[in-house]
Short mmCIF file of C-alpha atoms in Angstrom, two decimals:
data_model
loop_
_atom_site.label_atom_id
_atom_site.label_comp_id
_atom_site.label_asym_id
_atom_site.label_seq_id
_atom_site.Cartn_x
_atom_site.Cartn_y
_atom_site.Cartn_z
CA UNK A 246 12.00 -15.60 -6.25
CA UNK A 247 10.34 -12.25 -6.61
CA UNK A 248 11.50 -9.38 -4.46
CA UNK A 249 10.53 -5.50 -4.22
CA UNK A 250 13.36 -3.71 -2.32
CA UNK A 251 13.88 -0.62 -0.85
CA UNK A 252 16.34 0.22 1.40
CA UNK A 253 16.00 -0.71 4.58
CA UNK A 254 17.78 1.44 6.40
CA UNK A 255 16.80 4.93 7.49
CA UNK A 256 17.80 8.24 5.27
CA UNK A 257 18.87 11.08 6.62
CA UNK A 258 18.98 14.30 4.64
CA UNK A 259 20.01 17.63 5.47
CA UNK A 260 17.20 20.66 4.64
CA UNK A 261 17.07 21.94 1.25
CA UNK A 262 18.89 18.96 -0.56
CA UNK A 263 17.53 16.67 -2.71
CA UNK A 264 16.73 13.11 -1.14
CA UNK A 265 16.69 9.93 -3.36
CA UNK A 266 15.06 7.01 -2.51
CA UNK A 267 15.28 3.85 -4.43
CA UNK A 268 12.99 0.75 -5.65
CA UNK A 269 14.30 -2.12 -6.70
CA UNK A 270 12.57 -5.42 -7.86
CA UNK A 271 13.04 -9.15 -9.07
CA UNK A 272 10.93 -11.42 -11.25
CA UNK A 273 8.16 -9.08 -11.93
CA UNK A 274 7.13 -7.41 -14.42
CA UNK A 275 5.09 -4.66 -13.98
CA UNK A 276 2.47 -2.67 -15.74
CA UNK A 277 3.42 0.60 -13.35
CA UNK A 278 4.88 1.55 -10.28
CA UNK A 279 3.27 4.23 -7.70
CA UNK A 280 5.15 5.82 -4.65
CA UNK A 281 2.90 6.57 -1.50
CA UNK A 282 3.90 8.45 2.00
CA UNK A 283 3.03 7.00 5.20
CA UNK A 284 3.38 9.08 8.62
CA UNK A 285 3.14 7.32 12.17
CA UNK A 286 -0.54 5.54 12.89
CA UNK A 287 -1.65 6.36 9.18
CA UNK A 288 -2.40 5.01 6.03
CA UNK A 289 -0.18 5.45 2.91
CA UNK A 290 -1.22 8.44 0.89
CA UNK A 291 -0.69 7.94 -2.69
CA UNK A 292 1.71 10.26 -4.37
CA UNK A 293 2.71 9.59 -7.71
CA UNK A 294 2.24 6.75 -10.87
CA UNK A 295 4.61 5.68 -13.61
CA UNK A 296 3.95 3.92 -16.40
CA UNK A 297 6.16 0.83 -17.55
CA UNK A 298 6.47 3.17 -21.03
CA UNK A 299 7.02 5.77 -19.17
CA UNK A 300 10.99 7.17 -17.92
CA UNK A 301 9.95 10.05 -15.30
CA UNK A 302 7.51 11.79 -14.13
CA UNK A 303 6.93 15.29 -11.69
CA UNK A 304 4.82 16.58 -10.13
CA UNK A 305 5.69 19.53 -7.85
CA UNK A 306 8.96 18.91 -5.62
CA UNK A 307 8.91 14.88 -6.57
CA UNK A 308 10.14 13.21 -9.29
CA UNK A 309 10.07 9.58 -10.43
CA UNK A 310 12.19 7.38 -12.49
CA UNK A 311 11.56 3.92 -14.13
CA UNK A 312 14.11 2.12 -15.65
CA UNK A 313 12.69 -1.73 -16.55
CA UNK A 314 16.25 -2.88 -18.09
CA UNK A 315 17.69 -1.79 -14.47
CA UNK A 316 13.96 -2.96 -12.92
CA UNK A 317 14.88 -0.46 -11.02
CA UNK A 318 12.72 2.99 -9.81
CA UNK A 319 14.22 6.45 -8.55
CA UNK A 320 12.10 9.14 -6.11
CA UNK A 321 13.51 12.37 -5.85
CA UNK A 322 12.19 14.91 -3.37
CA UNK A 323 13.65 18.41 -4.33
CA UNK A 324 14.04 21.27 -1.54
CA UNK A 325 13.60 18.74 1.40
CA UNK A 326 11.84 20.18 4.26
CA UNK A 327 11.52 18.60 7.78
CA UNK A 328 7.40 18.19 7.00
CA UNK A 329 9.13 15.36 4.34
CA UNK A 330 10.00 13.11 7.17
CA UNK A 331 8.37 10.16 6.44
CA UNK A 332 7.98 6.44 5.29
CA UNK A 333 8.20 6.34 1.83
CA UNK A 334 6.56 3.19 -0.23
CA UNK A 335 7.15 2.05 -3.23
CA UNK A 336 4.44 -0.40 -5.09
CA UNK A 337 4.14 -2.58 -8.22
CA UNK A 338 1.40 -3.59 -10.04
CA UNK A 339 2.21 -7.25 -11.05
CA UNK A 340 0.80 -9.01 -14.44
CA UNK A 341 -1.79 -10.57 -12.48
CA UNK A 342 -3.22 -7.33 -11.11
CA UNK A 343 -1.95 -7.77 -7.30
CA UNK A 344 -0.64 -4.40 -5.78
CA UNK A 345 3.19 -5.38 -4.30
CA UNK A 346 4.25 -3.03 -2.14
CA UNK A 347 7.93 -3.03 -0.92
CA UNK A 348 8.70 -2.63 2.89
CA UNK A 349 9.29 0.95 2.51
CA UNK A 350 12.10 3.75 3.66
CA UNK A 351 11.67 5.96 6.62
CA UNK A 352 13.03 9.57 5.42
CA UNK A 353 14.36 11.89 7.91
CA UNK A 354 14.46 15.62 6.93
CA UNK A 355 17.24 17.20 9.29
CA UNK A 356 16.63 21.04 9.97
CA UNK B 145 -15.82 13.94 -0.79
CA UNK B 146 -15.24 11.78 2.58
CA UNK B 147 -12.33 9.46 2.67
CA UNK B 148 -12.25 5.70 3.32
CA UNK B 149 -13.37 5.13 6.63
CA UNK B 150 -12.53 1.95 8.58
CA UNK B 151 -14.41 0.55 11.61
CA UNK B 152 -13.03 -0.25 15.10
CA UNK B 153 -10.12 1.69 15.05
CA UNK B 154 -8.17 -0.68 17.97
CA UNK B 155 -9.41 -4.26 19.27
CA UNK B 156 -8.03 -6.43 21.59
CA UNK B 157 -8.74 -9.97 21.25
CA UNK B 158 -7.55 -13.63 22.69
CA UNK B 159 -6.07 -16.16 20.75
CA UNK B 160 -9.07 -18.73 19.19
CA UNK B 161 -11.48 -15.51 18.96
CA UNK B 162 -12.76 -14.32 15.79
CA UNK B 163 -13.20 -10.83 14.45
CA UNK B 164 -14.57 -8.60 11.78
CA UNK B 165 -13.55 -5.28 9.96
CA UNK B 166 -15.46 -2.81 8.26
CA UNK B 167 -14.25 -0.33 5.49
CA UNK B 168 -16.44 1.78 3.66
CA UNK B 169 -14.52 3.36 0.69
CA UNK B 170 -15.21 6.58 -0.97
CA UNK B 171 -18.10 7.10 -2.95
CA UNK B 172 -17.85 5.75 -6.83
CA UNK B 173 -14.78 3.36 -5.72
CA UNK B 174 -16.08 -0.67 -6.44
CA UNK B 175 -12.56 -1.99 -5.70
CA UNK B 176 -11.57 -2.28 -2.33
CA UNK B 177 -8.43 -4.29 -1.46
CA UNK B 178 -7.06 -5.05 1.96
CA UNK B 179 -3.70 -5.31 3.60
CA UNK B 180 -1.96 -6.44 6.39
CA UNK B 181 0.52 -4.67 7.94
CA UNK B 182 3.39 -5.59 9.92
CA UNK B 183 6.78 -3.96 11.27
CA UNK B 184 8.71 -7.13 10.10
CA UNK B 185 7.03 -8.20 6.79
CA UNK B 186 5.40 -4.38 5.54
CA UNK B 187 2.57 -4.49 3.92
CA UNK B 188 0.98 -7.48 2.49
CA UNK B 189 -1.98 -8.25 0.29
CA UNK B 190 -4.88 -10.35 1.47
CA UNK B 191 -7.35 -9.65 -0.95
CA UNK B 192 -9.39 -7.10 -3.54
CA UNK B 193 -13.03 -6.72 -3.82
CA UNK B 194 -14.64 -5.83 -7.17
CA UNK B 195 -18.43 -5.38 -7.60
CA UNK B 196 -18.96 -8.28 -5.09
CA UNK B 197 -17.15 -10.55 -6.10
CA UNK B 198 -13.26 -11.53 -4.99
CA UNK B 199 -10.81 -10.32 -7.99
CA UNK B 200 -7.44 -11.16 -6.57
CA UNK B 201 -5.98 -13.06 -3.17
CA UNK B 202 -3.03 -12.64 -1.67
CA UNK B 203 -1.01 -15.55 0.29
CA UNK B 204 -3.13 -15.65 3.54
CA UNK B 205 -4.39 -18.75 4.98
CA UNK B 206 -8.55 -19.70 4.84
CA UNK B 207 -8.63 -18.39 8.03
CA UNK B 208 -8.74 -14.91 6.54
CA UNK B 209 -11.86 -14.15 4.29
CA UNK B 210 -14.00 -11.13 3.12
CA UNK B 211 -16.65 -10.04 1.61
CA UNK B 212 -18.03 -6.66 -0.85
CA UNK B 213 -21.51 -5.59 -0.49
CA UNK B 214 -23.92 -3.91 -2.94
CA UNK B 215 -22.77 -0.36 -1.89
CA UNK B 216 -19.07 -1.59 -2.08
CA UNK B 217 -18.59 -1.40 1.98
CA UNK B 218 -16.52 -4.18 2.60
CA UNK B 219 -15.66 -6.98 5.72
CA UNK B 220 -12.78 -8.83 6.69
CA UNK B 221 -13.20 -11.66 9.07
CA UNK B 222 -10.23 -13.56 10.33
CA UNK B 223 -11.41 -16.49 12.56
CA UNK B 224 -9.33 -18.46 15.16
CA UNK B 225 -6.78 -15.76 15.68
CA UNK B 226 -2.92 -15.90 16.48
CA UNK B 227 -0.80 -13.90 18.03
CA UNK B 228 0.68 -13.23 14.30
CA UNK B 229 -2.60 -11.73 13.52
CA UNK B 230 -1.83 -9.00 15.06
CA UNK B 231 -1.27 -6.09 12.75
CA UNK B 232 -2.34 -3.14 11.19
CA UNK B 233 -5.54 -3.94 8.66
CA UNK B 234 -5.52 -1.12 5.84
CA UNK B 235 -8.56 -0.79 3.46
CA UNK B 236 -8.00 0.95 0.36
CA UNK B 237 -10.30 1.48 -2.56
CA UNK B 238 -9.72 2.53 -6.03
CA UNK B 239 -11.14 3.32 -9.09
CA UNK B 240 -10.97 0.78 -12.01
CA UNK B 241 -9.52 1.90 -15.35
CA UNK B 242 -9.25 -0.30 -18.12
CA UNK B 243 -9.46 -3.39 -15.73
CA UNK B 244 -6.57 -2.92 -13.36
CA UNK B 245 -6.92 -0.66 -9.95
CA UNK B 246 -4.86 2.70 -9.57
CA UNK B 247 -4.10 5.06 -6.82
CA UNK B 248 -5.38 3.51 -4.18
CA UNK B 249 -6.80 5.50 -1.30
CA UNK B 250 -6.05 3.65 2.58
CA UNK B 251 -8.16 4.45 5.31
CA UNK B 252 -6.83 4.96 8.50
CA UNK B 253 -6.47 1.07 9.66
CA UNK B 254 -8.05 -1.01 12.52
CA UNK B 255 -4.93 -1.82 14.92
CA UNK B 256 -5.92 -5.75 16.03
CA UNK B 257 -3.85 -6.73 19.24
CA UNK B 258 -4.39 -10.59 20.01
CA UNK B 259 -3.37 -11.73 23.60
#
């Protein structure tokens, strides 16, 4: 069956490291991935896109991986500051142009 | 350049009730795609709006339906509701490049309670 994981349980980080959160996913193959941030009451903000042919991508303090033999994606916050705490989504676009999104990781920034 | 806006922010209805949500996306977007979201299941596609017309469904009974108007505002309608209904309903629209939608932008959600 096809899956988009992320782990479920909550991450806690201490200020100034580097948090990693992970995406994986089953029977799909998509065209690109995009990681969004969602606070309390709000809607996902969009954050960053990668590519299938694409291995990483920055763009200020974040950085994404995608590795399609692993079908597996890597975000990377850099400097973590408690204004990071958040839900963090990861999302596939699927061969038949649906947006999959997984079920997300809540991110705790500890000052 | 205002964001996507979505209209009632909370409502409270009874089981067997119907109901209808608005989202108006930014300006220039034509795709707007909706979502339900829950705390057990996440978020889940219902369905994507192109130029009027329905591009892509999700795995939502008939009961859920929409539509895209001329100016790309969009409606949701979910008849005979459930107490599963209840949910957060995001709106997000997108531009369209080379066929497929990319970062999408959510509005804030309508928050549906059904009693």
């Amino acid at each position: 069956s096809q899956k988009i994981e992320q782990n479920s349980e909550a991450l806690n980080i201490q200020e100034g490291k580097t948090a990693t959160l992970t995406c994986n996913y089953t029977n799909y193959s998509p065209a690109y991935l995009q990681w969004y941030r969602q606070d309390p009451g709000r809607g996902p903000v969009f954050l960053l896109l990668i590519r299938e042919n694409e291995k990483e991508k920055r763009k200020e303090r974040l950085k994404v991986t995608f590795d399609t033999t692993l079908k597996q994606s890597l975000f990377h916050i850099t400097a973590s500051q408690p204004a990071d705490s958040a839900t963090y989504l990861c999302a596939l676009l699927n061969r038949d142009d649906k947006i999959i999104f997984g079920k997300g990781t809540r991110l705790h920034i500890l000052p | 350049k205002a964001g996507v806006t979505q209209t009632p922010r909370y409502l409270i209805k009874t089981r067997g009730q119907q109901v209808t949500l608005s989202c108006s996306p930014i300006s220039g977007h034509r795709s707007v795609s909706w979502y339900q979201q829950t705390p057990g299941q996440g978020l889940q596609f219902l369905f994507e709006y192109f130029s009027e017309t329905q591009r892509n469904k999700g795995n939502f009974p008939g009961r859920f339906s929409g539509r895209q108007f001329s100016n790309s505002r969009s409606e949701m309608n979910v008849s005979t509701l459930e107490l599963g209904d209840s949910a957060l309903y995001l709106c997000a629209s997108s531009l369209i490049l080379q066929g497929v939608p990319y970062e999408q932008y959510f509005g804030p959600g309508t928050r549906l309670t059904v009693t």
